[in-house]
Coordinates of C-alpha atoms in Angstrom, one line a residue:
Chain F
M2 CA -33.8 -17.8 22.8
S3 CA -33.6 -14.1 21.9
S4 CA -29.9 -14.0 22.7
A5 CA -29.1 -16.9 20.3
E6 CA -26.2 -16.3 18.0
P7 CA -27.6 -15.2 14.6
I8 CA -26.7 -17.3 11.6
L9 CA -24.4 -15.4 9.2
S10 CA -23.7 -18.1 6.6
V11 CA -24.7 -17.7 3.0
N12 CA -24.4 -19.8 -0.1
L13 CA -22.9 -18.8 -3.5
G14 CA -24.1 -21.7 -5.7
K15 CA -22.9 -24.8 -3.9
L16 CA -20.2 -22.9 -2.0
R17 CA -21.1 -22.2 1.6
L18 CA -19.5 -19.2 3.3
K19 CA -19.5 -18.8 7.1
N20 CA -20.4 -15.2 6.7
P21 CA -21.0 -12.8 3.7
V22 CA -17.8 -10.8 4.1
M23 CA -14.7 -11.2 1.8
P24 CA -12.0 -9.0 0.4
A25 CA -12.2 -7.5 -3.1
S26 CA -9.5 -8.9 -5.3
G27 CA -6.3 -6.8 -5.4
T28 CA -6.9 -5.2 -1.9
F29 CA -5.8 -8.2 0.2
G30 CA -2.7 -9.5 -1.6
Y31 CA -2.5 -13.2 -1.1
G32 CA -3.9 -13.1 2.4
Q33 CA -0.6 -13.4 4.2
E34 CA 0.0 -9.7 4.1
F35 CA -2.9 -9.3 6.5
A36 CA -2.2 -12.2 8.7
E37 CA -0.7 -10.1 11.5
F38 CA -4.0 -8.1 11.7
V39 CA -6.7 -10.6 10.9
N40 CA -7.4 -14.2 11.7
L41 CA -8.0 -15.4 8.1
N42 CA -10.3 -18.1 9.5
D43 CA -12.8 -15.4 10.5
L44 CA -13.5 -14.3 6.9
G45 CA -16.3 -15.6 4.7
A46 CA -13.8 -16.2 1.8
I47 CA -10.4 -15.0 0.7
I48 CA -10.3 -13.5 -2.8
V49 CA -6.7 -13.2 -4.0
K50 CA -5.0 -10.8 -6.3
C51 CA -6.0 -11.1 -10.0
T52 CA -3.9 -14.0 -11.5
T53 CA -2.9 -14.3 -15.1
L54 CA -1.2 -17.0 -17.0
A55 CA 2.2 -15.3 -17.2
P56 CA 3.6 -12.9 -14.5
R57 CA 2.9 -9.2 -15.3
L58 CA 4.8 -6.1 -14.4
G59 CA 1.7 -3.9 -14.3
S60 CA 1.4 -0.2 -14.7
F61 CA 4.2 2.4 -14.6
E62 CA 5.3 4.2 -11.4
N63 CA 2.8 6.8 -9.9
R64 CA 0.1 4.2 -9.5
L65 CA -2.0 5.8 -6.9
V66 CA -3.4 9.2 -5.8
E67 CA -5.9 10.1 -3.2
I68 CA -9.1 11.9 -4.4
P69 CA -11.9 13.2 -2.2
G70 CA -13.6 10.2 -0.7
G71 CA -11.6 7.6 -2.6
I72 CA -8.5 6.7 -4.5
L73 CA -7.5 6.8 -8.2
S74 CA -5.2 4.0 -8.9
T75 CA -3.8 1.8 -11.6
I76 CA -1.9 -1.4 -10.8
G77 CA -2.4 -2.9 -14.2
L78 CA -2.7 -6.5 -12.9
Q79 CA 0.8 -6.8 -11.6
N80 CA 0.9 -10.4 -10.4
V81 CA 3.2 -13.4 -10.0
G82 CA 1.4 -15.5 -12.6
V83 CA -0.7 -18.7 -12.0
H84 CA 2.3 -21.0 -11.7
R85 CA 4.1 -19.1 -8.9
F86 CA 0.7 -18.5 -7.3
V87 CA 0.1 -22.2 -7.1
K88 CA 3.6 -23.0 -5.9
E89 CA 4.4 -20.1 -3.6
K90 CA 1.1 -18.5 -2.4
L91 CA -1.6 -21.1 -2.3
P92 CA 0.1 -23.5 0.2
Y93 CA 0.0 -20.8 2.9
L94 CA -3.8 -20.2 2.3
R95 CA -4.6 -23.9 2.5
Q96 CA -4.1 -24.0 6.3
F97 CA -7.2 -21.9 6.9
D98 CA -10.8 -23.1 7.1
T99 CA -11.8 -20.4 4.7
P100 CA -12.7 -20.9 1.0
V101 CA -10.0 -19.5 -1.4
I102 CA -11.4 -17.8 -4.5
V103 CA -8.9 -16.9 -7.2
N104 CA -9.6 -13.8 -9.3
I105 CA -8.5 -14.7 -12.9
G106 CA -7.6 -12.4 -15.8
G107 CA -6.5 -12.8 -19.3
G108 CA -6.0 -11.2 -22.7
S109 CA -8.0 -13.8 -24.6
V110 CA -10.6 -16.4 -24.0
E111 CA -7.9 -19.0 -24.3
E112 CA -5.8 -17.4 -21.6
F113 CA -8.8 -17.4 -19.2
V114 CA -9.4 -21.1 -19.9
K115 CA -5.8 -22.0 -19.4
V116 CA -5.6 -20.3 -16.1
A117 CA -8.9 -21.9 -15.1
E118 CA -7.7 -25.3 -16.1
I119 CA -4.6 -25.0 -14.1
L120 CA -6.5 -23.9 -11.0
N121 CA -9.1 -26.5 -11.5
R122 CA -6.6 -29.3 -11.2
T123 CA -5.0 -27.7 -8.1
G124 CA -6.6 -28.7 -4.9
G125 CA -7.5 -26.2 -2.2
I126 CA -9.4 -23.7 -4.4
A127 CA -13.1 -23.2 -3.9
G128 CA -13.9 -20.8 -6.7
L129 CA -12.9 -18.5 -9.5
E130 CA -13.8 -14.9 -9.9
I131 CA -13.6 -14.0 -13.6
N132 CA -12.3 -10.5 -14.0
I133 CA -13.8 -9.1 -17.2
S134 CA -13.8 -5.6 -15.8
C135 CA -10.3 -4.3 -14.9
P136 CA -10.1 -0.8 -16.3
N137 CA -6.3 -0.6 -16.0
V138 CA -5.0 -2.9 -18.7
A139 CA -5.2 -2.4 -22.4
Q140 CA -5.7 -6.1 -22.9
G141 CA -7.5 -8.6 -20.8
G142 CA -9.6 -6.1 -19.0
M143 CA -12.6 -4.1 -19.4
H144 CA -13.1 -4.7 -23.1
F145 CA -14.3 -8.2 -22.3
G146 CA -16.9 -6.8 -20.0
I147 CA -18.4 -4.3 -22.3
D148 CA -19.1 -6.8 -25.2
P149 CA -22.0 -9.2 -24.6
D150 CA -20.7 -11.9 -26.9
T151 CA -17.2 -12.0 -25.5
T152 CA -18.7 -11.9 -22.0
Y153 CA -20.7 -15.0 -22.8
N154 CA -17.8 -16.8 -24.5
V155 CA -15.4 -16.2 -21.6
V156 CA -17.9 -17.4 -18.9
K157 CA -19.2 -20.3 -21.0
S158 CA -15.6 -21.5 -21.8
V159 CA -14.5 -21.3 -18.2
R160 CA -17.7 -23.1 -17.1
E161 CA -17.0 -25.9 -19.5
C162 CA -13.6 -26.6 -17.9
T163 CA -14.4 -26.5 -14.2
D164 CA -17.0 -27.3 -11.6
L165 CA -15.5 -24.8 -9.2
T166 CA -17.9 -22.0 -8.1
I167 CA -17.7 -19.3 -10.8
I168 CA -18.3 -15.6 -10.0
V169 CA -18.1 -13.0 -12.7
K170 CA -16.9 -9.6 -11.7
L171 CA -18.8 -7.1 -13.8
T172 CA -17.9 -3.8 -15.4
P173 CA -19.9 -0.8 -14.1
V174 CA -21.7 -0.1 -17.4
S175 CA -25.2 1.5 -17.4
N176 CA -26.8 -1.7 -18.7
V177 CA -25.0 -3.9 -16.2
S178 CA -28.1 -6.1 -15.7
L179 CA -27.9 -7.3 -19.3
F180 CA -24.4 -8.5 -18.7
A181 CA -25.4 -10.2 -15.4
K182 CA -28.1 -12.1 -17.3
I183 CA -25.6 -13.1 -19.9
C184 CA -23.3 -14.5 -17.2
E185 CA -26.2 -16.4 -15.6
E186 CA -27.1 -17.9 -18.9
A187 CA -23.5 -18.9 -19.6
G188 CA -23.4 -20.8 -16.3
A189 CA -22.0 -18.4 -13.7
D190 CA -22.8 -19.3 -10.1
A191 CA -22.8 -15.6 -9.0
V192 CA -21.9 -12.1 -10.2
S193 CA -19.9 -9.5 -8.3
L194 CA -20.1 -5.7 -8.9
I195 CA -18.8 -3.1 -9.2
N196 CA -15.2 -2.9 -10.3
A197 CA -13.4 0.4 -10.4
I198 CA -14.8 3.2 -12.5
P199 CA -12.3 4.7 -15.0
G200 CA -11.0 8.1 -13.9
M201 CA -8.2 10.6 -14.1
A202 CA -6.7 13.6 -12.2
I203 CA -4.4 16.3 -13.4
D204 CA -1.7 18.3 -11.5
I205 CA -2.4 21.9 -12.6
E206 CA 1.1 23.1 -11.7
T207 CA 2.9 20.7 -14.0
R208 CA -0.1 20.1 -16.3
K209 CA 0.7 16.4 -16.1
P210 CA -1.6 13.5 -15.2
K211 CA -1.3 12.7 -11.5
L212 CA -0.9 9.1 -12.5
G213 CA 2.1 10.0 -14.7
K214 CA 2.7 8.0 -17.8
N215 CA -0.3 5.8 -16.9
I216 CA -2.6 8.9 -17.5
A217 CA -5.8 7.3 -16.1
G218 CA -6.8 4.7 -13.6
G219 CA -9.8 3.4 -11.7
V220 CA -11.8 5.2 -9.0
T221 CA -12.5 3.2 -5.9
G222 CA -13.4 3.9 -2.3
P223 CA -16.4 5.4 -0.4
C224 CA -17.3 7.8 -3.2
L225 CA -18.4 4.8 -5.3
K226 CA -20.9 3.5 -2.8
P227 CA -24.2 5.1 -4.1
I228 CA -23.4 4.2 -7.7
A229 CA -22.5 0.6 -6.7
L230 CA -25.6 0.2 -4.6
K231 CA -27.9 1.3 -7.4
M232 CA -26.2 -1.1 -9.8
V233 CA -26.5 -4.0 -7.3
W234 CA -30.2 -3.2 -6.8
D235 CA -30.7 -3.3 -10.6
V236 CA -28.9 -6.6 -11.0
V237 CA -30.6 -8.5 -8.1
R238 CA -33.9 -7.9 -9.8
A239 CA -32.6 -9.1 -13.1
V240 CA -31.0 -12.5 -12.2
K241 CA -31.7 -15.4 -9.9
I242 CA -28.1 -16.2 -9.1
P243 CA -26.5 -14.5 -6.0
V244 CA -25.1 -11.1 -6.3
I245 CA -22.0 -9.9 -4.4
G246 CA -22.0 -6.2 -3.7
I247 CA -18.7 -4.2 -4.0
G248 CA -18.1 -0.5 -4.0
G249 CA -16.9 1.8 -1.2
I250 CA -18.0 -0.4 1.7
S251 CA -16.2 0.9 4.7
S252 CA -18.5 0.0 7.7
A253 CA -21.1 -2.5 8.8
E254 CA -23.7 0.1 8.0
D255 CA -22.5 0.3 4.4
A256 CA -22.5 -3.5 4.1
L257 CA -26.0 -3.7 5.5
E258 CA -27.3 -1.4 2.8
F259 CA -26.0 -3.8 0.2
L260 CA -27.5 -6.8 1.9
I261 CA -30.9 -5.0 2.3
A262 CA -30.7 -4.1 -1.4
G263 CA -30.4 -7.8 -2.2
A264 CA -26.7 -8.7 -2.2
T265 CA -26.1 -12.1 -0.8
A266 CA -22.5 -11.2 0.1
I267 CA -20.2 -8.2 0.0
Q268 CA -16.6 -7.5 -0.7
I269 CA -14.4 -4.9 1.0
G270 CA -11.8 -3.2 -1.2
T271 CA -10.1 0.1 -0.6
Y272 CA -11.0 0.3 3.0
N273 CA -8.8 -2.7 3.7
F274 CA -5.9 -0.3 3.0
V275 CA -7.2 2.2 5.6
D276 CA -8.0 -0.3 8.3
P277 CA -6.5 -3.8 7.9
Q278 CA -9.1 -5.0 10.4
A279 CA -12.0 -3.5 8.6
M280 CA -13.6 -6.8 7.5
I281 CA -13.5 -8.2 11.1
K282 CA -15.2 -5.1 12.4
I283 CA -17.8 -5.3 9.6
I284 CA -18.6 -8.9 10.4
R285 CA -19.0 -8.0 14.0
G286 CA -21.2 -5.1 13.1
I287 CA -23.5 -7.1 10.9
R288 CA -23.9 -9.7 13.7
D289 CA -24.7 -7.0 16.3
Y290 CA -27.3 -5.5 13.9
L291 CA -29.0 -8.8 13.5
V292 CA -29.1 -9.3 17.3
K293 CA -30.5 -5.8 17.8
K294 CA -33.2 -6.3 15.1
R295 CA -34.0 -9.8 16.6
L296 CA -33.2 -11.5 13.3
N297 CA -32.0 -15.1 13.7
D298 CA -30.6 -15.5 10.2
I299 CA -29.0 -13.1 7.8
R300 CA -31.2 -14.5 5.1
E301 CA -34.1 -12.8 6.8
L302 CA -32.4 -9.5 6.0
I303 CA -31.1 -10.0 2.4
G304 CA -33.3 -8.4 -0.2
T305 CA -35.8 -6.8 2.2
L306 CA -35.7 -3.3 0.9
K307 CA -39.1 -1.6 1.7
I308 CA -40.5 0.4 -1.1
E309 CA -43.5 2.6 -0.5
T310 CA -46.0 2.5 -3.3
Chain K
M26 CA 4.1 -4.8 12.7
L27 CA 1.3 -3.6 15.0
Q28 CA -1.9 -1.7 14.7
L29 CA -2.6 0.4 17.7
K30 CA -4.3 3.6 19.1
A31 CA -1.8 6.2 20.1
F32 CA -2.2 9.5 21.9
I33 CA -0.5 12.7 20.9
L34 CA 1.7 14.2 23.6
A35 CA 2.7 17.3 21.6
N36 CA 2.3 18.9 18.2
E37 CA 4.2 22.1 17.6
Q38 CA 5.2 24.3 14.7
I39 CA 9.0 24.5 14.3
G40 CA 9.2 26.4 11.1
D41 CA 7.2 28.1 8.4
R42 CA 6.0 24.7 6.9
F43 CA 7.4 22.3 9.5
W44 CA 5.9 20.7 12.5
R45 CA 7.1 18.2 15.2
I46 CA 4.6 15.7 16.6
T47 CA 5.2 13.5 19.6
I48 CA 3.1 10.3 19.9
A49 CA 2.9 8.0 22.8
A50 CA 3.7 4.5 21.4
P51 CA 5.8 2.4 23.7
Q52 CA 5.6 -0.7 21.5
I53 CA 6.9 1.2 18.5
A54 CA 9.5 3.2 20.4
S55 CA 11.0 -0.1 21.6
T56 CA 11.1 -1.9 18.3
I57 CA 11.5 0.5 15.5
S58 CA 14.9 0.7 13.8
P59 CA 16.5 3.5 11.8
G60 CA 14.9 4.0 8.4
Q61 CA 11.6 2.2 9.2
F62 CA 8.3 4.0 9.1
V63 CA 4.9 4.2 10.6
N64 CA 1.6 4.6 8.8
L65 CA -0.8 7.1 10.4
K66 CA -4.5 7.4 10.1
I67 CA -4.8 11.1 10.8
S68 CA -8.5 11.3 11.2
P69 CA -9.8 8.0 12.6
S70 CA -13.1 9.1 14.0
I71 CA -14.6 12.5 13.1
Y72 CA -13.8 12.5 9.4
P73 CA -13.0 8.9 8.6
F74 CA -12.9 9.5 4.8
Y75 CA -10.9 12.7 4.8
P76 CA -8.1 12.2 4.3
L77 CA -9.0 8.6 3.5
L78 CA -5.7 6.8 3.4
R79 CA -3.0 6.6 6.0
R80 CA 0.1 8.7 5.6
P81 CA 3.5 7.1 5.9
F82 CA 6.1 8.9 8.1
T83 CA 9.6 8.3 8.9
V84 CA 10.4 8.5 12.7
L85 CA 12.8 11.1 13.8
K86 CA 13.5 9.9 17.3
R87 CA 12.6 7.3 19.9
I88 CA 12.1 8.9 23.3
P89 CA 12.4 6.0 25.7
R90 CA 12.6 8.2 28.7
A91 CA 9.2 9.8 28.1
N92 CA 6.4 8.3 30.2
P93 CA 4.9 6.5 28.3
S94 CA 7.8 6.2 25.8
A95 CA 7.2 7.9 22.6
I96 CA 8.2 8.6 19.0
E97 CA 8.8 11.9 17.4
I98 CA 8.0 12.8 13.8
V99 CA 8.9 15.9 11.9
Y100 CA 6.6 16.7 9.0
E101 CA 6.3 19.3 6.3
I102 CA 2.9 20.6 5.2
V103 CA 2.7 19.3 1.6
G104 CA -1.0 18.6 1.1
K105 CA -4.3 18.4 2.7
G106 CA -3.4 15.5 5.0
T107 CA -0.4 17.2 6.6
K108 CA -2.3 20.4 6.8
L109 CA -5.0 18.7 8.8
M110 CA -2.4 17.0 10.9
T111 CA -1.4 20.5 12.3
K112 CA -4.8 20.7 13.9
L113 CA -4.1 17.7 16.1
R114 CA -3.7 18.5 19.8
K115 CA -2.3 16.9 22.9
G116 CA -4.5 14.0 24.0
D117 CA -6.0 13.4 20.5
E118 CA -5.9 9.9 19.3
L119 CA -4.3 8.4 16.1
D120 CA -4.5 5.0 14.6
L121 CA -1.0 3.9 13.9
I122 CA 0.6 0.9 12.1
G123 CA 4.3 0.1 12.5
P124 CA 7.1 -0.4 12.5
L125 CA 7.1 -0.9 8.7
G126 CA 9.6 -1.6 6.0
Q127 CA 13.3 -2.4 5.8
G128 CA 15.5 0.3 7.4
F129 CA 19.2 1.0 7.0
S130 CA 21.5 -2.0 7.3
W131 CA 24.5 0.0 8.4
K132 CA 26.2 -2.8 10.3
R133 CA 26.9 -4.4 6.9
F134 CA 29.4 -1.6 6.4
L135 CA 31.4 -1.8 9.7
D136 CA 34.5 -2.5 7.6
K137 CA 34.1 1.1 6.3
E138 CA 35.7 3.8 8.4
V139 CA 33.9 6.9 7.2
H140 CA 30.1 6.9 7.6
V141 CA 28.5 9.8 5.6
L142 CA 24.9 10.8 6.1
V143 CA 23.4 13.0 3.4
G144 CA 20.0 14.6 4.2
G145 CA 18.3 16.8 1.6
G146 CA 15.7 19.1 3.2
I147 CA 13.3 17.5 5.6
G148 CA 14.7 14.1 4.4
S149 CA 17.3 14.5 7.0
A150 CA 14.7 13.4 9.6
A151 CA 15.0 9.9 8.3
L152 CA 18.7 9.8 9.2
F153 CA 18.6 11.0 12.8
M154 CA 18.1 7.6 14.5
L155 CA 20.7 6.2 12.2
A156 CA 23.1 9.0 13.2
E157 CA 22.4 8.2 16.9
E158 CA 23.1 4.5 16.5
I159 CA 26.3 5.0 14.5
S160 CA 27.6 7.7 16.9
Q161 CA 27.3 5.3 19.8
M162 CA 29.6 2.9 17.9
I163 CA 32.3 5.5 17.1
P164 CA 34.7 4.5 20.0
R165 CA 34.2 0.8 19.6
Y166 CA 34.8 0.6 15.9
N167 CA 36.9 3.8 15.5
L168 CA 34.4 5.2 13.0
K169 CA 34.2 8.7 11.6
L170 CA 30.6 10.1 11.3
V171 CA 30.1 13.0 8.9
I172 CA 26.6 14.5 8.5
F173 CA 25.7 16.7 5.6
I174 CA 22.3 18.4 5.7
D175 CA 20.8 21.2 3.6
A176 CA 17.7 23.3 3.2
R177 CA 16.6 26.2 1.0
T178 CA 17.2 28.8 3.8
K179 CA 18.5 29.0 7.3
D180 CA 15.0 29.0 8.7
E181 CA 14.2 25.7 7.0
L182 CA 17.2 24.0 8.5
V183 CA 14.9 22.9 11.3
L184 CA 16.9 19.8 12.4
E185 CA 20.3 21.4 12.8
A186 CA 19.9 21.7 16.6
D187 CA 19.0 18.0 16.9
F188 CA 22.0 16.8 14.9
K189 CA 24.3 19.2 16.8
T190 CA 23.7 17.1 20.0
L191 CA 25.5 14.1 18.4
P192 CA 29.3 13.6 18.4
A193 CA 29.6 14.0 14.6
D194 CA 31.2 16.2 12.1
L195 CA 28.1 18.2 11.1
R196 CA 28.1 20.3 7.9
V197 CA 25.2 22.4 6.8
A198 CA 24.4 24.0 3.5
T199 CA 21.7 26.5 2.4
H200 CA 20.6 26.9 -1.2
D201 CA 20.5 30.7 -0.9
G202 CA 23.9 30.8 0.7
Q203 CA 22.9 32.8 3.8
Y204 CA 24.2 30.2 6.2
G205 CA 26.8 27.4 6.0
Y206 CA 27.9 26.1 2.6
H207 CA 26.3 27.9 -0.4
G208 CA 24.6 25.3 -2.5
Y209 CA 23.1 21.8 -2.4
V210 CA 24.0 19.0 -0.1
T211 CA 25.3 16.9 -3.0
Q212 CA 27.8 19.7 -4.0
M213 CA 29.0 19.8 -0.4
L214 CA 29.4 16.0 -0.5
E215 CA 31.4 16.1 -3.8
D216 CA 33.7 18.8 -2.4
Y217 CA 34.3 16.7 0.6
L218 CA 35.0 13.5 -1.3
D219 CA 37.4 15.5 -3.6
K220 CA 39.3 17.0 -0.8
E221 CA 39.5 14.2 1.8
G222 CA 40.3 11.3 -0.5
V223 CA 38.2 8.9 1.6
S224 CA 36.1 7.4 -1.1
H225 CA 37.6 3.9 -0.7
K226 CA 36.7 3.7 3.0
A227 CA 33.4 5.6 3.0
V228 CA 29.7 4.6 2.9
I229 CA 26.8 6.9 2.3
Y230 CA 23.3 6.8 3.8
A231 CA 20.9 9.4 2.3
C232 CA 17.3 10.6 2.4
G233 CA 16.0 13.5 0.3
P234 CA 14.1 14.3 -2.9
E235 CA 14.4 12.2 -6.0
I236 CA 16.4 14.9 -7.8
M237 CA 19.0 14.6 -5.1
Y238 CA 19.2 10.8 -5.6
R239 CA 19.8 11.2 -9.3
K240 CA 22.8 13.4 -8.6
L241 CA 23.9 11.1 -5.7
Q242 CA 23.8 8.1 -8.0
Q243 CA 26.3 9.8 -10.4
I244 CA 28.5 10.8 -7.4
C245 CA 28.5 7.2 -6.0
R246 CA 29.4 5.8 -9.5
H247 CA 32.1 8.3 -10.0
Y248 CA 33.7 7.9 -6.6
G249 CA 32.9 4.2 -6.2
V250 CA 31.1 4.7 -2.9
P251 CA 28.2 2.5 -1.8
A252 CA 25.1 4.2 -0.7
Q253 CA 21.8 3.3 0.9
I254 CA 18.9 5.6 0.2
S255 CA 15.4 5.9 1.6
L256 CA 12.6 6.3 -1.0
E257 CA 9.3 8.0 -0.7
R258 CA 6.1 7.1 -2.6
H259 CA 2.3 7.5 -2.3
M260 CA 1.2 4.4 -0.5
G261 CA -2.2 2.7 -0.4
C262 CA -1.7 0.3 2.4
G263 CA 1.9 0.3 3.5
I264 CA 1.8 -3.5 4.1
G265 CA 2.5 -4.9 0.7
A266 CA -1.0 -5.6 -0.5
C267 CA -2.0 -2.8 -2.9
L268 CA 1.2 -2.8 -5.1
S269 CA 0.9 1.0 -5.5
C270 CA 4.2 2.2 -4.1
V271 CA 6.5 0.6 -6.7
C272 CA 9.9 1.8 -7.7
K273 CA 11.9 0.6 -10.7
V274 CA 14.7 -1.7 -9.9
R275 CA 17.5 -3.3 -12.0
K276 CA 17.6 -7.1 -11.9
E277 CA 21.3 -7.4 -12.1
T278 CA 22.0 -5.3 -9.1
V279 CA 19.0 -6.5 -7.1
M280 CA 20.4 -10.1 -7.4
K281 CA 23.6 -8.9 -5.8
Y282 CA 21.8 -7.8 -2.6
R283 CA 18.7 -9.8 -2.2
N284 CA 17.0 -13.2 -2.1
L285 CA 14.4 -12.6 -4.8
A286 CA 12.0 -15.3 -3.5
A287 CA 11.8 -13.6 -0.1
S288 CA 11.2 -10.2 -1.6
H289 CA 8.1 -8.5 -3.1
I290 CA 10.0 -7.6 -6.3
Q291 CA 8.4 -8.4 -9.5
F292 CA 10.4 -9.2 -12.6
V293 CA 9.3 -10.8 -15.8
P294 CA 11.4 -12.9 -18.2
E295 CA 13.5 -11.0 -20.7
K296 CA 13.2 -7.6 -19.0
E297 CA 16.0 -6.1 -17.0
L298 CA 13.8 -3.7 -15.1
G299 CA 11.2 -4.7 -12.6
Y300 CA 9.2 -3.3 -9.7
A301 CA 9.9 -3.4 -6.0
L302 CA 7.5 -2.3 -3.3
V303 CA 8.8 0.7 -1.4
C304 CA 6.8 -0.3 1.7
K305 CA 8.1 -3.8 1.9
D306 CA 11.4 -4.1 0.0
G307 CA 12.3 -0.6 1.1
P308 CA 11.9 2.2 1.9
V309 CA 15.7 1.8 2.1
F310 CA 17.4 0.5 -1.1
N311 CA 20.9 0.3 -2.3
I312 CA 21.3 3.2 -4.7
E313 CA 22.6 0.8 -7.4
E314 CA 19.4 -1.2 -7.3
V315 CA 17.1 1.8 -8.2
E316 CA 16.5 3.0 -11.7
F317 CA 15.4 6.7 -11.8
D318 CA 13.4 8.3 -14.5
E319 CA 15.1 11.1 -16.4

């Protein structure tokens, strides 16, 4: 039996994923953009672009610049709005045997609730990821995720209007565990972290911000990984609900570090841009690792960090 | 749109800051059309994170007769990515995605007699395949093909020899005046339109820096000549997912040319300006669609 296929499936609340690998919101469009590179049936879940009540234009031009080991970018939640999402984007995703999780954003608790209500009565959606951590919009972003009371209110209010699986995407603040606990208390099924860390870059020739009129953006990519891993490690010890690790994961080895630290699942962000097949390679790499280590089930690996005392 | 491993057949310096790389890619050579681009991961294995992102390049030429058939790209060293690219040698492997984007739709303008190509600096590389295609149609449609290219100096006019091989009226300019017309390619174009009186039967295809497009937009408005231009942006993914490579577009003119529902263009109610994705809706746009910052 040593060559038996290892079990990769994990649960986020009542939602069962066939494997723990999914895209980070905003790095995978609405799935269709990647369909020529990836069989969407192979993914653990599909998390689509952050969706707000009304369509948004997003940030100014000059939205992205590469930095050592990562990117600095600001998209500012450009999206088609929840109504066009339901009408034009969701029907395509329904054909796949992969749970669709919609990342939702808003400028007020009421907006979050309205978007959640609309998605709740639309079939074909498995879960919501509440985005209280986007650093790139003045309203509807990070300010929700840095205030304990508003965090509680948003999560509680969305919880009251839906039975869909709720994930809360956390802001990378130093006391992130406190916010994770608040989300758990407010009824979240899982938390995901980390979102981008605010950053900026300056062109010394012109003395202008490299992101132009946007001035600042969010840092993502491989350079985030150690920071994200530490925060995930902190959060898994603070809450009982599943934790989804995000931050610079570019290979199966990176993903395995997060799983060993205690993440139940992981999201791939920036690296989807580098290699559209990254998630497929990571799923295969996790599987090969389990085989090599003679582990029959991924749950035998999750949260098994060995600490010498 | 394919993702594939491709071997380098040659990579040689052709000017102070300019290089020419030849990549074996039969599937790309046989399907790419003028104005489309490829997205290259320059360092797939040894330094996977440096540079991290792919770099988009316009293709200069298809070389169907090479074995295997290949594509040729001319690039300028502008940053760390292109500097590293000069280190690539024959036999090295690249990860390539392509063909990407919407190229020039020149057949829409077959009712025009004079097809004018305007290449600013190394931007002229994006026009070569188009020039080849149009030149093959000269006898059939009785077209006139006029090509304007420029560079700062004679030494930087690295594609003149390539364009000379085509049956076209080629005119070159240098900014320092040491060779050809003294000035910018747009001045040369204006002189031409003034003297020849062909505005009513001309169409322009251009690639160059943004400052050139701002001038070209004025020229096109003044002479009433339509133009297609190829835009350049920093890209995250090149496949329409990251929404980084946006350019500002005008709703009124976009509606004239495109089916909005089939595009990636984002407008919101009550605003005339929206954002198009250079990687998906472009890189070639009608010049009237684009709104340039001052």
